Amino acid sequence: MAGPSYRACKQCYFVTEGDTCPRCGGQTSKEWQGLVAVVDFEKSDIARKMGIAANGKYALKVR
Ligand SMILES: [Zn+2]
């Protein structure tokens, strides 16, 4: 699921390929686990718990 080039934002958990998060501008990390695809954040329990307010791919844990 997670390719070696993917990184996750330390602030909002958004998964991206860049060094900085395109969503919040935060720093991204290669050290992350668990990929969650949020397709309907308004109905997703995980999105609510993580404070996600947009659809997309997110990491469960980011170090
Ligand atoms: Zn972010």
JSON list of C-alpha atoms and ligand atoms in Angstrom, two decimals:
[
{"chain": "A", "resi": 1, "resn": "MET", "atom": "CA", "xyz": [0.00, 0.00, 0.00]},
{"chain": "A", "resi": 2, "resn": "ALA", "atom": "CA", "xyz": [2.69, 2.44, 0.95]},
{"chain": "A", "resi": 3, "resn": "GLY", "atom": "CA", "xyz": [5.47, 2.96, -1.53]},
{"chain": "A", "resi": 4, "resn": "PRO", "atom": "CA", "xyz": [8.94, 4.01, -0.37]},
{"chain": "A", "resi": 5, "resn": "SER", "atom": "CA", "xyz": [8.53, 7.46, -1.86]},
{"chain": "A", "resi": 6, "resn": "TYR", "atom": "CA", "xyz": [5.48, 8.33, 0.16]},
{"chain": "A", "resi": 7, "resn": "ARG", "atom": "CA", "xyz": [5.67, 10.59, 3.18]},
{"chain": "A", "resi": 8, "resn": "ALA", "atom": "CA", "xyz": [3.15, 11.68, 5.78]},
{"chain": "A", "resi": 9, "resn": "CYS", "atom": "CA", "xyz": [2.57, 15.06, 7.35]},
{"chain": "A", "resi": 10, "resn": "LYS", "atom": "CA", "xyz": [3.49, 15.28, 11.04]},
{"chain": "A", "resi": 11, "resn": "GLN", "atom": "CA", "xyz": [0.74, 17.79, 11.70]},
{"chain": "A", "resi": 12, "resn": "CYS", "atom": "CA", "xyz": [-2.32, 16.59, 9.79]},
{"chain": "A", "resi": 13, "resn": "TYR", "atom": "CA", "xyz": [-1.26, 13.03, 8.74]},
{"chain": "A", "resi": 14, "resn": "PHE", "atom": "CA", "xyz": [-1.90, 13.76, 5.06]},
{"chain": "A", "resi": 15, "resn": "VAL", "atom": "CA", "xyz": [0.06, 11.37, 2.80]},
{"chain": "A", "resi": 16, "resn": "THR", "atom": "CA", "xyz": [2.03, 12.99, 0.01]},
{"chain": "A", "resi": 17, "resn": "GLU", "atom": "CA", "xyz": [5.23, 12.56, -1.99]},
{"chain": "A", "resi": 18, "resn": "GLY", "atom": "CA", "xyz": [6.66, 15.96, -1.13]},
{"chain": "A", "resi": 19, "resn": "ASP", "atom": "CA", "xyz": [8.89, 17.17, 1.70]},
{"chain": "A", "resi": 20, "resn": "THR", "atom": "CA", "xyz": [6.19, 19.56, 2.83]},
{"chain": "A", "resi": 21, "resn": "CYS", "atom": "CA", "xyz": [2.47, 18.97, 3.18]},
{"chain": "A", "resi": 22, "resn": "PRO", "atom": "CA", "xyz": [0.42, 20.49, 0.33]},
{"chain": "A", "resi": 23, "resn": "ARG", "atom": "CA", "xyz": [-2.52, 20.82, 2.69]},
{"chain": "A", "resi": 24, "resn": "CYS", "atom": "CA", "xyz": [-1.13, 22.52, 5.80]},
{"chain": "A", "resi": 25, "resn": "GLY", "atom": "CA", "xyz": [2.49, 23.29, 4.88]},
{"chain": "A", "resi": 26, "resn": "GLY", "atom": "CA", "xyz": [3.82, 21.11, 7.69]},
{"chain": "A", "resi": 27, "resn": "GLN", "atom": "CA", "xyz": [6.93, 18.95, 7.60]},
{"chain": "A", "resi": 28, "resn": "THR", "atom": "CA", "xyz": [6.50, 15.40, 6.28]},
{"chain": "A", "resi": 29, "resn": "SER", "atom": "CA", "xyz": [8.19, 12.23, 7.52]},
{"chain": "A", "resi": 30, "resn": "LYS", "atom": "CA", "xyz": [9.14, 8.91, 5.95]},
{"chain": "A", "resi": 31, "resn": "GLU", "atom": "CA", "xyz": [8.54, 7.24, 9.31]},
{"chain": "A", "resi": 32, "resn": "TRP", "atom": "CA", "xyz": [4.84, 6.52, 9.26]},
{"chain": "A", "resi": 33, "resn": "GLN", "atom": "CA", "xyz": [2.48, 3.57, 9.54]},
{"chain": "A", "resi": 34, "resn": "GLY", "atom": "CA", "xyz": [-1.00, 2.66, 8.43]},
{"chain": "A", "resi": 35, "resn": "LEU", "atom": "CA", "xyz": [-2.68, 4.12, 5.39]},
{"chain": "A", "resi": 36, "resn": "VAL", "atom": "CA", "xyz": [-6.27, 5.31, 5.67]},
{"chain": "A", "resi": 37, "resn": "ALA", "atom": "CA", "xyz": [-8.21, 6.44, 2.64]},
{"chain": "A", "resi": 38, "resn": "VAL", "atom": "CA", "xyz": [-10.92, 8.86, 3.71]},
{"chain": "A", "resi": 39, "resn": "VAL", "atom": "CA", "xyz": [-13.58, 9.07, 1.01]},
{"chain": "A", "resi": 40, "resn": "ASP", "atom": "CA", "xyz": [-16.36, 10.61, 3.08]},
{"chain": "A", "resi": 41, "resn": "PHE", "atom": "CA", "xyz": [-14.89, 12.39, 6.07]},
{"chain": "A", "resi": 42, "resn": "GLU", "atom": "CA", "xyz": [-18.29, 13.51, 7.38]},
{"chain": "A", "resi": 43, "resn": "LYS", "atom": "CA", "xyz": [-19.32, 9.88, 7.91]},
{"chain": "A", "resi": 44, "resn": "SER", "atom": "CA", "xyz": [-15.93, 8.45, 8.91]},
{"chain": "A", "resi": 45, "resn": "ASP", "atom": "CA", "xyz": [-15.32, 7.67, 12.59]},
{"chain": "A", "resi": 46, "resn": "ILE", "atom": "CA", "xyz": [-11.56, 7.63, 12.01]},
{"chain": "A", "resi": 47, "resn": "ALA", "atom": "CA", "xyz": [-11.65, 11.03, 10.35]},
{"chain": "A", "resi": 48, "resn": "ARG", "atom": "CA", "xyz": [-13.61, 12.43, 13.28]},
{"chain": "A", "resi": 49, "resn": "LYS", "atom": "CA", "xyz": [-11.16, 11.00, 15.83]},
{"chain": "A", "resi": 50, "resn": "MET", "atom": "CA", "xyz": [-8.16, 12.30, 13.92]},
{"chain": "A", "resi": 51, "resn": "GLY", "atom": "CA", "xyz": [-9.69, 15.69, 13.25]},
{"chain": "A", "resi": 52, "resn": "ILE", "atom": "CA", "xyz": [-9.64, 15.20, 9.48]},
{"chain": "A", "resi": 53, "resn": "ALA", "atom": "CA", "xyz": [-11.80, 17.69, 7.64]},
{"chain": "A", "resi": 54, "resn": "ALA", "atom": "CA", "xyz": [-11.09, 16.72, 4.03]},
{"chain": "A", "resi": 55, "resn": "ASN", "atom": "CA", "xyz": [-11.04, 13.57, 1.94]},
{"chain": "A", "resi": 56, "resn": "GLY", "atom": "CA", "xyz": [-7.74, 11.98, 1.00]},
{"chain": "A", "resi": 57, "resn": "LYS", "atom": "CA", "xyz": [-5.12, 9.51, 2.14]},
{"chain": "A", "resi": 58, "resn": "TYR", "atom": "CA", "xyz": [-3.79, 9.72, 5.68]},
{"chain": "A", "resi": 59, "resn": "ALA", "atom": "CA", "xyz": [-1.33, 7.89, 7.90]},
{"chain": "A", "resi": 60, "resn": "LEU", "atom": "CA", "xyz": [-2.46, 6.45, 11.22]},
{"chain": "A", "resi": 61, "resn": "LYS", "atom": "CA", "xyz": [0.87, 7.07, 12.93]},
{"chain": "A", "resi": 62, "resn": "VAL", "atom": "CA", "xyz": [3.65, 9.52, 12.04]},
{"chain": "A", "resi": 63, "resn": "ARG", "atom": "CA", "xyz": [6.95, 9.70, 13.89]},
{"chain": "B", "resi": 1, "resn": "ZN", "atom": "ZN", "xyz": [-0.31, 18.58, 6.76]}
]
